[in-house]
């Protein structure tokens, strides 16, 4: 399981000292960067493995992000990541008007889908989280089936690249010693423990001129923009 700050939950923030509050802010940044990283991993796998996509590729990448969080972390840490990443979508929804012509779904829709898939993977353990994050009962009823469909689609893909022994198909470039850089170094090392890809994949941290993350088809790189740190901190509200 990943070793991060993410076992802390937002519900503890009201009791935090100033030092603890900074740790919570770091955890919020980590959670949202991880959700973005796993989303971009979806694009990378679709490209590298030449996977068919029936529907929007952005939706497929969102689904993989939730599945990896569910699979790779223990219950407390996974719930912390989903909690913070969901609030990241809410923050973006408050900051930006919906862009209905874009390739991504509206932020509020992505918020509810993230919660639904995570809840659907383990409804008994995650009922309180679904209630706290206000997942409507009408949607909650279909979430176990939605999760199973997602797992049936992505599960064989992940099985195909699951490592029998640690590999080195993924490398990191450009990471510093800040929160995002340290997180990326830990994550790339952990991903190499979990998965082996048929071709090299580079993860890069760099200034992009915008707070974003993306997969570059030409260079086969996942780019995490350093501007995400300040932007995500501006969305944090605790």
CSV table of C-alpha atoms in Angstrom, one decimal:
chain,number,residue,atom,x,y,z
A,1,UNK,CA,0.0,0.0,0.0
A,2,UNK,CA,1.1,3.6,-0.7
A,3,UNK,CA,2.8,5.5,2.1
A,4,UNK,CA,1.4,9.0,2.0
A,5,UNK,CA,-0.2,11.7,4.1
A,6,UNK,CA,-3.6,10.8,2.9
A,7,UNK,CA,-4.9,8.8,5.9
A,8,UNK,CA,-5.9,12.2,7.3
A,9,UNK,CA,-9.5,13.2,6.6
A,10,UNK,CA,-11.0,16.6,6.0
A,11,UNK,CA,-13.4,16.0,8.9
A,12,UNK,CA,-10.4,16.3,11.3
A,13,UNK,CA,-9.4,19.7,10.0
A,14,UNK,CA,-11.5,21.7,12.5
A,15,UNK,CA,-9.2,20.3,15.3
A,16,UNK,CA,-6.0,20.9,13.5
A,17,UNK,CA,-3.2,23.2,14.7
A,18,UNK,CA,-1.5,25.5,12.2
A,19,UNK,CA,1.2,22.9,11.5
A,20,UNK,CA,-1.4,20.1,11.1
A,21,UNK,CA,-3.5,22.4,8.9
A,22,UNK,CA,-0.5,22.7,6.5
A,23,UNK,CA,-0.2,19.0,6.5
A,24,UNK,CA,-3.9,18.8,5.6
A,25,UNK,CA,-3.3,21.2,2.8
A,26,UNK,CA,-0.4,19.1,1.6
A,27,UNK,CA,-2.7,16.0,1.7
A,28,UNK,CA,-5.3,17.8,-0.4
A,29,UNK,CA,-2.6,18.6,-3.0
A,30,UNK,CA,-1.4,15.0,-2.9
A,31,UNK,CA,-4.9,13.5,-3.3
A,32,UNK,CA,-5.8,15.7,-6.3
A,33,UNK,CA,-2.4,15.1,-8.0
A,34,UNK,CA,-2.9,11.4,-7.5
A,35,UNK,CA,-6.3,11.5,-9.1
A,36,UNK,CA,-5.0,13.5,-12.0
A,37,UNK,CA,-2.0,11.2,-12.3
A,38,UNK,CA,-4.2,8.0,-12.5
A,39,UNK,CA,-6.5,9.7,-15.0
A,40,UNK,CA,-3.5,10.4,-17.2
A,41,UNK,CA,-2.4,6.8,-16.7
A,42,UNK,CA,-5.7,5.8,-18.3
A,43,UNK,CA,-4.8,7.8,-21.4
A,44,UNK,CA,-1.3,6.3,-21.4
A,45,UNK,CA,-2.7,2.7,-21.2
A,46,UNK,CA,-5.2,3.4,-23.9
A,47,UNK,CA,-2.4,4.6,-26.2
A,48,UNK,CA,0.3,2.0,-25.3
A,49,UNK,CA,-2.0,-1.0,-25.3
A,50,UNK,CA,-4.2,0.3,-28.2
A,51,UNK,CA,-7.3,-0.3,-26.1
A,52,UNK,CA,-10.7,0.2,-27.7
A,53,UNK,CA,-12.8,3.0,-26.1
A,54,UNK,CA,-16.5,2.9,-26.4
A,55,UNK,CA,-17.5,6.5,-25.5
A,56,UNK,CA,-15.5,9.4,-24.3
A,57,UNK,CA,-11.9,8.6,-23.6
A,58,UNK,CA,-11.9,11.2,-20.7
A,59,UNK,CA,-14.7,9.3,-19.0
A,60,UNK,CA,-12.7,6.0,-19.3
A,61,UNK,CA,-9.7,7.7,-17.8
A,62,UNK,CA,-11.8,9.0,-14.9
A,63,UNK,CA,-13.0,5.5,-14.2
A,64,UNK,CA,-9.5,4.1,-14.1
A,65,UNK,CA,-8.5,6.8,-11.6
A,66,UNK,CA,-11.1,5.6,-9.1
A,67,UNK,CA,-10.3,1.9,-9.7
A,68,UNK,CA,-6.6,2.5,-9.0
A,69,UNK,CA,-7.4,4.4,-5.8
A,70,UNK,CA,-9.7,1.6,-4.7
A,71,UNK,CA,-7.1,-1.1,-5.6
A,72,UNK,CA,-3.8,0.4,-4.5
A,73,UNK,CA,-4.7,1.9,-1.1
A,74,UNK,CA,-6.0,0.6,2.2
A,75,UNK,CA,-9.6,1.7,3.1
A,76,UNK,CA,-8.7,4.8,5.2
A,77,UNK,CA,-6.2,6.2,2.8
A,78,UNK,CA,-8.4,5.5,-0.3
A,79,UNK,CA,-11.3,7.2,1.4
A,80,UNK,CA,-9.1,10.2,2.2
A,81,UNK,CA,-8.0,10.5,-1.4
A,82,UNK,CA,-11.5,10.3,-2.8
A,83,UNK,CA,-12.8,12.8,-0.2
A,84,UNK,CA,-10.2,15.3,-1.1
A,85,UNK,CA,-10.2,14.7,-4.9
A,86,UNK,CA,-14.0,15.0,-4.9
A,87,UNK,CA,-13.7,18.4,-3.1
A,88,UNK,CA,-11.2,19.3,-5.8
A,89,UNK,CA,-14.0,18.8,-8.4
A,90,UNK,CA,-16.4,20.9,-6.3
A,91,UNK,CA,-13.9,23.7,-6.0
A,92,UNK,CA,-13.4,23.7,-9.7
A,93,UNK,CA,-17.2,23.7,-10.2
A,94,UNK,CA,-17.4,26.8,-8.0
A,95,UNK,CA,-14.5,28.5,-9.7
A,96,UNK,CA,-15.5,27.8,-13.3
A,97,UNK,CA,-18.7,27.8,-15.3
A,98,UNK,CA,-19.5,24.4,-17.0
A,99,UNK,CA,-18.0,23.9,-20.4
A,100,UNK,CA,-20.5,21.7,-22.1
A,101,UNK,CA,-18.6,21.6,-25.4
A,102,UNK,CA,-15.4,20.3,-23.8
A,103,UNK,CA,-14.0,16.8,-23.9
A,104,UNK,CA,-14.4,16.5,-20.1
A,105,UNK,CA,-17.7,16.2,-18.4
A,106,UNK,CA,-18.9,19.0,-16.2
A,107,UNK,CA,-17.0,19.1,-12.8
A,108,UNK,CA,-20.1,18.3,-10.8
A,109,UNK,CA,-20.9,15.3,-12.9
A,110,UNK,CA,-17.3,14.1,-12.4
A,111,UNK,CA,-17.7,14.7,-8.7
A,112,UNK,CA,-20.8,12.4,-8.4
A,113,UNK,CA,-19.4,9.7,-10.7
A,114,UNK,CA,-16.2,9.5,-8.6
A,115,UNK,CA,-18.2,9.1,-5.4
A,116,UNK,CA,-20.6,6.7,-7.0
A,117,UNK,CA,-17.9,4.3,-8.3
A,118,UNK,CA,-15.9,4.4,-5.1
A,119,UNK,CA,-19.1,3.8,-3.0
A,120,UNK,CA,-20.2,1.0,-5.4
A,121,UNK,CA,-17.0,-0.9,-4.8
A,122,UNK,CA,-17.8,-1.4,-1.1
A,123,UNK,CA,-21.2,0.0,-0.2
A,124,UNK,CA,-21.3,-1.2,3.4
A,125,UNK,CA,-17.9,0.3,4.4
A,126,UNK,CA,-18.5,3.5,2.4
A,127,UNK,CA,-22.1,4.4,3.2
A,128,UNK,CA,-21.1,7.2,5.6
A,129,UNK,CA,-18.8,8.8,3.0
A,130,UNK,CA,-21.6,8.7,0.4
A,131,UNK,CA,-24.0,10.3,2.7
A,132,UNK,CA,-21.5,13.0,3.8
A,133,UNK,CA,-20.7,13.8,0.2
A,134,UNK,CA,-24.4,13.9,-0.6
A,135,UNK,CA,-24.6,11.2,-3.2
A,136,UNK,CA,-28.3,11.1,-4.1
A,137,UNK,CA,-30.1,7.8,-3.2
A,138,UNK,CA,-31.4,7.4,-6.7
A,139,UNK,CA,-27.8,7.3,-8.0
A,140,UNK,CA,-26.5,5.3,-5.1
A,141,UNK,CA,-28.8,2.4,-6.0
A,142,UNK,CA,-27.0,1.9,-9.3
A,143,UNK,CA,-23.4,2.4,-8.1
A,144,UNK,CA,-22.6,-1.3,-7.3
A,145,UNK,CA,-23.5,-2.2,-10.9
A,146,UNK,CA,-21.6,0.8,-12.3
A,147,UNK,CA,-18.5,-0.2,-10.4
A,148,UNK,CA,-18.8,-3.8,-11.5
A,149,UNK,CA,-19.1,-2.8,-15.2
A,150,UNK,CA,-16.1,-0.5,-14.8
A,151,UNK,CA,-14.1,-3.3,-13.1
A,152,UNK,CA,-15.1,-5.8,-15.8
A,153,UNK,CA,-13.8,-3.4,-18.4
A,154,UNK,CA,-10.5,-2.2,-16.8
A,155,UNK,CA,-9.7,-5.3,-14.6
A,156,UNK,CA,-8.4,-7.5,-17.5
A,157,UNK,CA,-6.2,-4.6,-18.7
A,158,UNK,CA,-4.7,-4.2,-15.2
A,159,UNK,CA,-4.2,-8.0,-15.0
A,160,UNK,CA,-2.3,-7.9,-18.3
A,161,UNK,CA,0.3,-5.4,-16.9
A,162,UNK,CA,0.4,-6.6,-13.3
A,163,UNK,CA,4.1,-7.2,-12.4
A,164,UNK,CA,5.2,-10.7,-11.3
A,165,UNK,CA,8.5,-9.0,-10.3
A,166,UNK,CA,9.2,-5.3,-9.9
A,167,UNK,CA,10.1,-3.6,-13.2
A,168,UNK,CA,11.5,-0.4,-14.5
A,169,UNK,CA,9.3,0.5,-17.4
A,170,UNK,CA,8.3,3.8,-15.8
A,171,UNK,CA,10.8,6.6,-15.1
A,172,UNK,CA,10.6,10.1,-13.6
A,173,UNK,CA,12.1,13.3,-14.9
A,174,UNK,CA,12.1,16.9,-13.6
A,175,UNK,CA,10.8,16.3,-10.1
A,176,UNK,CA,12.1,18.5,-7.3
A,177,UNK,CA,11.9,18.1,-3.5
A,178,UNK,CA,8.6,19.8,-3.1
A,179,UNK,CA,5.3,18.1,-2.3
A,180,UNK,CA,4.5,17.1,-5.9
A,181,UNK,CA,8.1,16.1,-6.6
A,182,UNK,CA,8.4,13.8,-3.6
A,183,UNK,CA,4.9,12.4,-4.3
A,184,UNK,CA,5.8,11.6,-7.9
A,185,UNK,CA,9.1,10.0,-7.0
A,186,UNK,CA,7.3,7.7,-4.5
A,187,UNK,CA,4.5,7.0,-6.9
A,188,UNK,CA,6.6,6.0,-9.9
A,189,UNK,CA,8.7,3.7,-7.7
A,190,UNK,CA,5.4,2.1,-6.4
A,191,UNK,CA,3.9,1.8,-9.9
A,192,UNK,CA,7.0,-0.1,-11.0
A,193,UNK,CA,6.4,-2.5,-8.1
A,194,UNK,CA,2.8,-3.0,-9.3
A,195,UNK,CA,2.9,-2.9,-13.1
A,196,UNK,CA,5.2,-3.6,-16.0
A,197,UNK,CA,4.5,-1.9,-19.3
A,198,UNK,CA,5.5,-3.2,-22.8
A,199,UNK,CA,7.2,0.1,-23.6
A,200,UNK,CA,8.8,2.8,-21.5
A,201,UNK,CA,6.6,5.5,-20.0
A,202,UNK,CA,8.1,8.7,-18.6
A,203,UNK,CA,6.5,10.8,-15.9
A,204,UNK,CA,7.6,14.4,-15.9
A,205,UNK,CA,7.1,17.4,-13.5
A,206,UNK,CA,7.5,20.7,-15.2
A,207,UNK,CA,6.2,24.3,-15.5
A,208,UNK,CA,3.5,24.3,-18.1
A,209,UNK,CA,2.1,27.8,-17.9
A,210,UNK,CA,-1.1,26.4,-16.5
A,211,UNK,CA,-2.3,24.2,-13.6
A,212,UNK,CA,-2.9,20.9,-15.4
A,213,UNK,CA,-1.8,17.4,-16.2
A,214,UNK,CA,-1.8,15.6,-19.5
A,215,UNK,CA,-0.5,12.7,-21.5
A,216,UNK,CA,1.7,13.5,-24.5
A,217,UNK,CA,1.1,11.0,-27.3
A,218,UNK,CA,4.2,12.1,-29.3
A,219,UNK,CA,6.7,11.7,-26.5
A,220,UNK,CA,4.8,9.0,-24.4
A,221,UNK,CA,5.1,11.1,-21.3
A,222,UNK,CA,2.7,11.9,-18.5
A,223,UNK,CA,3.2,15.6,-17.6
A,224,UNK,CA,2.2,16.9,-14.2
A,225,UNK,CA,2.4,20.7,-14.1
A,226,UNK,CA,4.2,22.3,-11.2
A,227,UNK,CA,1.5,25.0,-11.2
A,228,UNK,CA,-0.9,22.5,-9.7
A,229,UNK,CA,0.5,23.0,-6.3
A,230,UNK,CA,-0.5,26.7,-5.9
A,231,UNK,CA,-3.8,26.2,-7.7
A,232,UNK,CA,-4.9,23.3,-5.6
A,233,UNK,CA,-4.0,25.1,-2.4
A,234,UNK,CA,-6.2,27.9,-3.6
A,235,UNK,CA,-9.1,25.4,-3.8
A,236,UNK,CA,-8.5,24.0,-0.3
A,237,UNK,CA,-11.1,25.2,2.1
A,238,UNK,CA,-10.5,24.0,5.7
